[in-house]
Coordinates of C-alpha atoms and ligand atoms in Angstrom, one line a residue:
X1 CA -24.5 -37.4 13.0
X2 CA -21.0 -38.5 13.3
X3 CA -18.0 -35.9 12.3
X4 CA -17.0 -38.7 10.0
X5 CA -20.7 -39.9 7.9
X6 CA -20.9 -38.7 4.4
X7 CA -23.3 -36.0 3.5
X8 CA -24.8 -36.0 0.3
X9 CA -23.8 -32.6 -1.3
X10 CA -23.9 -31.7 -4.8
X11 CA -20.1 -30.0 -4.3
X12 CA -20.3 -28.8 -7.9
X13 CA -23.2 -27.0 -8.0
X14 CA -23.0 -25.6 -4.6
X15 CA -24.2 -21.8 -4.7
X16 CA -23.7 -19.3 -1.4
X17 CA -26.7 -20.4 0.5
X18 CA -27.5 -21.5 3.9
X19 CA -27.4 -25.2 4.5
X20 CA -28.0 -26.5 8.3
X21 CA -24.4 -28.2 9.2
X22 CA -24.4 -30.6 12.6
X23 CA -22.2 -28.0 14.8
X24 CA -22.0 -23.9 15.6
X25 CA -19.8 -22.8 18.5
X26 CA -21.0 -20.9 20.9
X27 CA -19.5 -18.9 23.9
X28 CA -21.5 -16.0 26.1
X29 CA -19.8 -12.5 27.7
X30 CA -21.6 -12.2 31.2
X31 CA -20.2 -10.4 34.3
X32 CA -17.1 -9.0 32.5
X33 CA -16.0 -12.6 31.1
X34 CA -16.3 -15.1 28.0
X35 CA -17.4 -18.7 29.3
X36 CA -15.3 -21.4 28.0
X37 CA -17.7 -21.8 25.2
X38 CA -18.9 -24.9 23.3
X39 CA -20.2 -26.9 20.8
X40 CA -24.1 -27.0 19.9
X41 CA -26.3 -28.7 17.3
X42 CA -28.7 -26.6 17.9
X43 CA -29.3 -24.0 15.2
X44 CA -31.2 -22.0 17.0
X45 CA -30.6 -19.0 19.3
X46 CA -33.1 -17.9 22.0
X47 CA -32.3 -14.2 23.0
X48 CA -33.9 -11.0 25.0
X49 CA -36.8 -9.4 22.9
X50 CA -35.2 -6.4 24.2
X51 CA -31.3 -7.3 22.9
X52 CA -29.3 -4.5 21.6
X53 CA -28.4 -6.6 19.1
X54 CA -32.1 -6.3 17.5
X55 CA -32.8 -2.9 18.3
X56 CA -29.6 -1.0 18.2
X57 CA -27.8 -3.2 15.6
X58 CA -24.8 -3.8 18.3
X59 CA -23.4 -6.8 16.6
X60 CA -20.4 -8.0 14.1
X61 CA -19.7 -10.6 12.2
X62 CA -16.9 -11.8 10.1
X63 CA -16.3 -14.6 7.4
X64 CA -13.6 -17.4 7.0
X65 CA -13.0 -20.1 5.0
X66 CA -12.1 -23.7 5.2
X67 CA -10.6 -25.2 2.2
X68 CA -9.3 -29.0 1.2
X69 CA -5.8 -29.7 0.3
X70 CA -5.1 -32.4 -2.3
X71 CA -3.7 -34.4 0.3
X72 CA -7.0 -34.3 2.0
X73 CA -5.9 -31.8 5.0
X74 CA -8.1 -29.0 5.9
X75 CA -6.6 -25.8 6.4
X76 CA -7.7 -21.9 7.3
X77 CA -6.7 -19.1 5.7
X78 CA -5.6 -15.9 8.0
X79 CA -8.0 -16.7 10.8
X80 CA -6.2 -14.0 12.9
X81 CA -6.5 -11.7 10.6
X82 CA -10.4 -12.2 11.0
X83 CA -10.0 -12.1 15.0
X84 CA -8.0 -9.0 14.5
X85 CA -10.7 -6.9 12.4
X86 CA -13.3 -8.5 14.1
X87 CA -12.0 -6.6 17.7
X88 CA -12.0 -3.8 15.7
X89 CA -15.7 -3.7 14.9
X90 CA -16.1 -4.9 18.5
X91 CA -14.3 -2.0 20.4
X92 CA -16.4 0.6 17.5
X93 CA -19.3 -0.8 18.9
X94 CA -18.3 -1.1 22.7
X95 CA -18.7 -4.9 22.8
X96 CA -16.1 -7.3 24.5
X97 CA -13.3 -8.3 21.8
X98 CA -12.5 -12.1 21.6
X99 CA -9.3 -13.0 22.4
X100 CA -7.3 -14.2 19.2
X101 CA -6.3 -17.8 20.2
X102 CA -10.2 -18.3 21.8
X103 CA -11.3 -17.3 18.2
X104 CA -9.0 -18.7 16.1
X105 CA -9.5 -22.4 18.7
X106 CA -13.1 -21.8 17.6
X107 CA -13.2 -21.5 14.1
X108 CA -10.7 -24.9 14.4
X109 CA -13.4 -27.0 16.7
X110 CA -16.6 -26.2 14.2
X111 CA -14.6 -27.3 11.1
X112 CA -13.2 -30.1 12.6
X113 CA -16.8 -31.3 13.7
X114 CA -18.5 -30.6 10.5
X115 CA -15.1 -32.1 8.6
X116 CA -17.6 -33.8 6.5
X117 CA -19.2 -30.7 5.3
X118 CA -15.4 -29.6 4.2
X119 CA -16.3 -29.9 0.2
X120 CA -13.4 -32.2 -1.8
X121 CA -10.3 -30.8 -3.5
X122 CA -11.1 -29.8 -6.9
X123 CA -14.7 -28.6 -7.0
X124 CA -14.0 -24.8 -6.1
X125 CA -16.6 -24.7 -3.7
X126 CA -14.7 -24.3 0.4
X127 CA -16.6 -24.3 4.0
X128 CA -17.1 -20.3 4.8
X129 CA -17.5 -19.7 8.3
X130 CA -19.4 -17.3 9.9
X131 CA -18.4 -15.7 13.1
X132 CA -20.9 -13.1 15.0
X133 CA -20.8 -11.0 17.7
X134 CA -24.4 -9.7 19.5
X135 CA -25.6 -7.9 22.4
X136 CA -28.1 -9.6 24.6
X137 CA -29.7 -9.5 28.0
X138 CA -32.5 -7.4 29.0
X139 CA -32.2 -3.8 27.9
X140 CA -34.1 -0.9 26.7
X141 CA -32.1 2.7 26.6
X142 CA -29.9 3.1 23.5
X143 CA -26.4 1.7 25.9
X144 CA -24.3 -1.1 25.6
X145 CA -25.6 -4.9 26.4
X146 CA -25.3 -6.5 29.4
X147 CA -24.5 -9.6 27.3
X148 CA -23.2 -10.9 24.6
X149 CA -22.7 -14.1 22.5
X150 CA -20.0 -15.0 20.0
X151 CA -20.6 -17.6 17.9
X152 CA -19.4 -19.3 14.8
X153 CA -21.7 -21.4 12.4
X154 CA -20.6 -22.4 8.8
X155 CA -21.7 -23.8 5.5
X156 CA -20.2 -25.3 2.6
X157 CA -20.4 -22.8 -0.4
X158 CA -19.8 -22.1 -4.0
X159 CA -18.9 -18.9 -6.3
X160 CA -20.9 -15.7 -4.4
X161 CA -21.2 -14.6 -7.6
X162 CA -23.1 -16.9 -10.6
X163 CA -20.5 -17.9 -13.4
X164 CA -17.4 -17.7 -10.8
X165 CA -14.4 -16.2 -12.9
X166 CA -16.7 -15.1 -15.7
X167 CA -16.9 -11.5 -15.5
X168 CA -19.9 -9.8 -14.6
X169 CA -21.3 -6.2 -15.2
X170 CA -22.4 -3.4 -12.1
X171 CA -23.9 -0.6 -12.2
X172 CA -22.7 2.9 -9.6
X173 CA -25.4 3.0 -6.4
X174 CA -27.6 6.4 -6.6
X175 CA -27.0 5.7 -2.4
X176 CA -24.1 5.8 0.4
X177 CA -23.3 2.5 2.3
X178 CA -21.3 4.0 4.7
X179 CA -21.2 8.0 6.2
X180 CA -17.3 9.8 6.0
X181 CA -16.7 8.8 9.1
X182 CA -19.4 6.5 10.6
X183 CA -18.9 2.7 10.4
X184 CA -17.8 1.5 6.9
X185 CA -14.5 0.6 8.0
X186 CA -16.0 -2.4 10.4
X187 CA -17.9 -5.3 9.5
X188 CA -21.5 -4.3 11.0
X189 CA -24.8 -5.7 10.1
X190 CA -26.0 -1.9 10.2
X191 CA -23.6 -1.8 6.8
X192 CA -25.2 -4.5 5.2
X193 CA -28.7 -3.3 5.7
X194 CA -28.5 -0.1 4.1
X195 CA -27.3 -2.4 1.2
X196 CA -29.9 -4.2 1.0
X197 CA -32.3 -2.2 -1.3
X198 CA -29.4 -0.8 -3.6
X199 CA -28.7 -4.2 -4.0
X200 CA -31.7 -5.2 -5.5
X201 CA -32.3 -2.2 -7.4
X202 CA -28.7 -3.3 -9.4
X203 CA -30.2 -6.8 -9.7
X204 CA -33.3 -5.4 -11.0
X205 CA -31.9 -3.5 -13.3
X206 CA -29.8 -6.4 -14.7
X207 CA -26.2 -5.7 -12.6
X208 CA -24.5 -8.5 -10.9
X209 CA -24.3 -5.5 -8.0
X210 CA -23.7 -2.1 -7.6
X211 CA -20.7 0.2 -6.9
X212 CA -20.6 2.3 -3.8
X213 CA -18.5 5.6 -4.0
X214 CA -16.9 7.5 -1.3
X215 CA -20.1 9.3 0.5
X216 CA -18.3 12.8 1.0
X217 CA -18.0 13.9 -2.9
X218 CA -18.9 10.9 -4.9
X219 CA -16.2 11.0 -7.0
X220 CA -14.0 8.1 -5.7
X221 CA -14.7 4.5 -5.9
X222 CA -15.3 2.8 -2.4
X223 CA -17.1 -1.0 -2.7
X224 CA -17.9 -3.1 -5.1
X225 CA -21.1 -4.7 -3.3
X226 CA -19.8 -6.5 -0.7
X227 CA -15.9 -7.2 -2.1
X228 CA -13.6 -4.5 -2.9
X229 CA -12.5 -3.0 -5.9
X230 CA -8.9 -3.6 -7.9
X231 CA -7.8 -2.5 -10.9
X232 CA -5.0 -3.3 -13.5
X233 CA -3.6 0.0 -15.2
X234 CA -2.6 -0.3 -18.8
X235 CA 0.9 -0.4 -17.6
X236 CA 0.4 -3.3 -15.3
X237 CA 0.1 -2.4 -11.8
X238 CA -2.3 -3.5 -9.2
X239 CA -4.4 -0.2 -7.5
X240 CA -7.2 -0.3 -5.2
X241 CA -9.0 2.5 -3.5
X242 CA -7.9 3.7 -0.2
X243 CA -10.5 5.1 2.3
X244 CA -11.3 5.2 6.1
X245 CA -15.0 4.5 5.3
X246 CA -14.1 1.1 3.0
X247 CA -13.7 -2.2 4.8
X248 CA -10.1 -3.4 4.8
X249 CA -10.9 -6.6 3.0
X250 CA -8.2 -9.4 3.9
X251 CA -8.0 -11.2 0.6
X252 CA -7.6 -7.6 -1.2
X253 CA -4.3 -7.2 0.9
X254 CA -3.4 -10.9 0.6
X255 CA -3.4 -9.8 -3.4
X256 CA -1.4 -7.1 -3.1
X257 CA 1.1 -9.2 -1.0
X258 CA 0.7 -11.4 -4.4
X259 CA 0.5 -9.1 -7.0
X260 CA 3.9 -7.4 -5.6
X261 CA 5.6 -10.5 -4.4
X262 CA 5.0 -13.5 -7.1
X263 CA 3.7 -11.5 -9.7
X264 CA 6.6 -8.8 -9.3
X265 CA 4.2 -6.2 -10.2
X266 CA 4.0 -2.5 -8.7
X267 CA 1.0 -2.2 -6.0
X268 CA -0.7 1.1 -4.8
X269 CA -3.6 1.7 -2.5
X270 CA -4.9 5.3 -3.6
X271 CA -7.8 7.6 -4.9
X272 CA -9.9 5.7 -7.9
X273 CA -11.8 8.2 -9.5
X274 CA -15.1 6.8 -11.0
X275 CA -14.4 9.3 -14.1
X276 CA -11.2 8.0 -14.9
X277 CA -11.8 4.3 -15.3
X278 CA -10.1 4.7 -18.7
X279 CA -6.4 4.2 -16.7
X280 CA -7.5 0.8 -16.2
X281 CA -7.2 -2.5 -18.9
X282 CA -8.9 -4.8 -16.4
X283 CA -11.0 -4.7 -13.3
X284 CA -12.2 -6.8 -9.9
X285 CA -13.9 -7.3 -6.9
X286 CA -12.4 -9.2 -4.3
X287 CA -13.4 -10.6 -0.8
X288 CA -13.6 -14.1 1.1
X289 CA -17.1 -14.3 -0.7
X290 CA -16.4 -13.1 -3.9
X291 CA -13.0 -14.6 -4.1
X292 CA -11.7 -12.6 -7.6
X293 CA -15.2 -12.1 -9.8
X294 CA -14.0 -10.3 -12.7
X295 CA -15.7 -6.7 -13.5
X296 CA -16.9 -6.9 -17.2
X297 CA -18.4 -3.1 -17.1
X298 CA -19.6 -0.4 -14.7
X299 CA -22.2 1.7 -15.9
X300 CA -22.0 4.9 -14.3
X301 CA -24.5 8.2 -15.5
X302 CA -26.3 6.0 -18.0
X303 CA -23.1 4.9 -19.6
X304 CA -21.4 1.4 -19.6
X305 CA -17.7 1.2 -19.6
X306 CA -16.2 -2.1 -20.0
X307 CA -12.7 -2.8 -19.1
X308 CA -11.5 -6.0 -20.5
X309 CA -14.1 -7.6 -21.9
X310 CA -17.9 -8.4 -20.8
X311 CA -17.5 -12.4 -21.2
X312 CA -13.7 -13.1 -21.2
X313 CA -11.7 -12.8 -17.4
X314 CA -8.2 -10.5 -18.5
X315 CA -5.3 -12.5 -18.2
X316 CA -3.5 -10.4 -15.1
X317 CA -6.9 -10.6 -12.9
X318 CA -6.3 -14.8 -14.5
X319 CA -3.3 -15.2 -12.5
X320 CA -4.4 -13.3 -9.1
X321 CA -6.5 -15.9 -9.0
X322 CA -4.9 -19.1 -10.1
X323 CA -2.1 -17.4 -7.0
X324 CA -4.7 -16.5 -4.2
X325 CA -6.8 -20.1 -4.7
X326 CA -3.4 -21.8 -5.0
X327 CA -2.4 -20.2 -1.5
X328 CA -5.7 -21.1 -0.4
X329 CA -5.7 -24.8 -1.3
X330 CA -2.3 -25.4 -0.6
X331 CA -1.3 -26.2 -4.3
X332 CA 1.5 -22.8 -3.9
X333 CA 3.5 -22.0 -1.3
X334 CA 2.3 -19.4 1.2
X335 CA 3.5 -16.8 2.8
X336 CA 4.6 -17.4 6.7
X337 CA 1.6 -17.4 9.0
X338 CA -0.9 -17.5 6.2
X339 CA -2.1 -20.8 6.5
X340 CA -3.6 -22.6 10.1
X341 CA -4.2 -25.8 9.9
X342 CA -7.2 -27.9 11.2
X343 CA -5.1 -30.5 13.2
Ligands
LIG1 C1 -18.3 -4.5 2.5 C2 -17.2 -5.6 2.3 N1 -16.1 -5.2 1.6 C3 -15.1 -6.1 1.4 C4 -15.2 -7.4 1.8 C5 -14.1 -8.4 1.6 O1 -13.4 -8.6 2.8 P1 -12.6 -10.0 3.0 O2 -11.6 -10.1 1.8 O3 -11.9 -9.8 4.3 O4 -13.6 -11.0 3.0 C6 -16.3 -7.8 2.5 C7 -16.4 -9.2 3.0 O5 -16.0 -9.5 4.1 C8 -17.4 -6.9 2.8 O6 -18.5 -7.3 3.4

């Protein structure tokens, strides 16, 4: 298919799924060095049955998004802020980093050759992007790959979360994601399948999600699923929980950039003790994915504790969020070096 033929999309009703798009980008790590890398329409990936990447969980993964400007531009949002956390969880897990511009160069060549799949201005849903890192090549021994592949697919999206800005309710995990000082800070797939089953016990138990506290006393709030957590105090400030074992989320700093510097309001990243939710008048989690979803409650030791309300979003968490989608869409002004766009 062409870059330029319609797809038929139902952009409204888009939900966070997997769709097949026309182009990935892929580039392979083989005798100390990247290849050039290029563009593929095919969607799958033959690897090693013995790749680390399988066995060992050596592999990363990050996620972007696209987004549509009214004049029809596309444009990225803090793509190097991706690269840059993404060599992070590369150099944790002793795999080759790739180099910022190669990155940033690839995330430009996959949206620009599934431009179509870029959903319209106005419907809230974006392209998200999905860069991985993963060892290959023949191996058995718990040790590094010889091999690796980074690669970048994507797929046009709606709200993570069902209902979008309408808040929703999550309940505290009975389990750790991450260990004091193991891998929580990186974005690794071991993270995210340890997840898995609390996950589904919150959904089972009616939560959007659950709430993952800090795994040495259990005392302090860590993650909200996959986003992290904010919170508005009564007298109008924006905290969020500080910790070596949460993942520095990229939107949640891009809010308190906002919060502080076009909502004028105090910003701390400190403790947020899971008995003391009282200080707070409204709640949120935040991530690429999650974009700002609202926290109605958190039930924590059988009780529920709502912040600002179960069904209405609080007008402060309201206006993060008009802000950061604004940025993002290039309705408001952003700050220098926020926005890259797909030329
Ligand atoms: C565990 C976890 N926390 C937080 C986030 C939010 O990070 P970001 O805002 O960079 O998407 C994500 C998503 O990447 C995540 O997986």
């Amino acid at each position: 298919m062409s870059a330029k033929e319609k797809v038929n999309i139902d952009w409204e009703n888009l939900r966070f799924d997997y769709i097949k798009t026309d182009f990935r980008y892929i580039s392979r790590w083989k005798d100390g060095k990247w290849d050039e890398g290029e563009l593929s329409e095919d969607n799958m990936l033959s690897i090693s049955e013995a790749s680390t990447a399988l066995h060992y969980g050596q592999q990363c993964f990050e996620g972007l998004k696209a987004y549509r400007t009214k004049d029809g531009d596309i444009q990225l949002f803090r793509p190097d802020e991706n690269s840059k956390r993404m060599a992070v969880s590369c150099r944790r897990l002793l795999m080759p980093e790739v180099p910022e511009d190669k990155f940033i160069e690839a995330c430009k060549r996959v949206v620009k050759a599934n431009e179509q799949y870029v959903p319209p201005y106005g419907t809230g849903a974006t392209l998200y992007l999905r860069p991985f890192v993963i060892g290959v090549g023949h191996n058995v021994g718990v040790k590094p790959a010889p091999e690796y592949i980074f690669c970048i697919f994507c797929v046009p999206v709606g709200p993570y979360f069902k209902g979008g800005l309408a808040p929703v309710n999550f309940n505290v995990a009975e389990y750790d994601r991450a260990a004091p000082y193991g891998t929580g800070g990186v974005k690794v797939g071991g993270n995210y399948a340890a997840s898995l089953l609390p996950h589904e016990k919150a959904v089972k138990a009616g939560f959007a999600d659950c709430i993952y506290l800090d795994p040495l006393t259990h005392t302090k709030i860590e993650e909200v699923g996959a986003a992290n957590f904010f919170g508005i105090t009564k007298d109008n400030k924006f905290i969020t929980p500080q910790s070596e074992s949460i993942l520095p989320s990229i939107t949640k700093y891009s809010l308190m950039h906002i919060a502080k510097e076009y909502l004028g309001m105090e910003v701390e990243e400190r403790d947020v003790l899971v008995d003391k939710l009282d200080e707070f008048a409204e709640a949120g989690a935040c991530g690429t994915a999650a974009v700002i979803t609202p926290i109605g409650g958190i039930e924590y030791k059988g009780k529920m504790h709502v912040f600002f309300s179960e069904t209405e979003v609080g007008p402060v968490t309201h206006k993060l969020y008009d802000t950061l989608c604004g940025i993002q869409i290039g309705d408001i002004e952003a700050p220098k070096g926020w926005i890259v766009k797909v030329g």
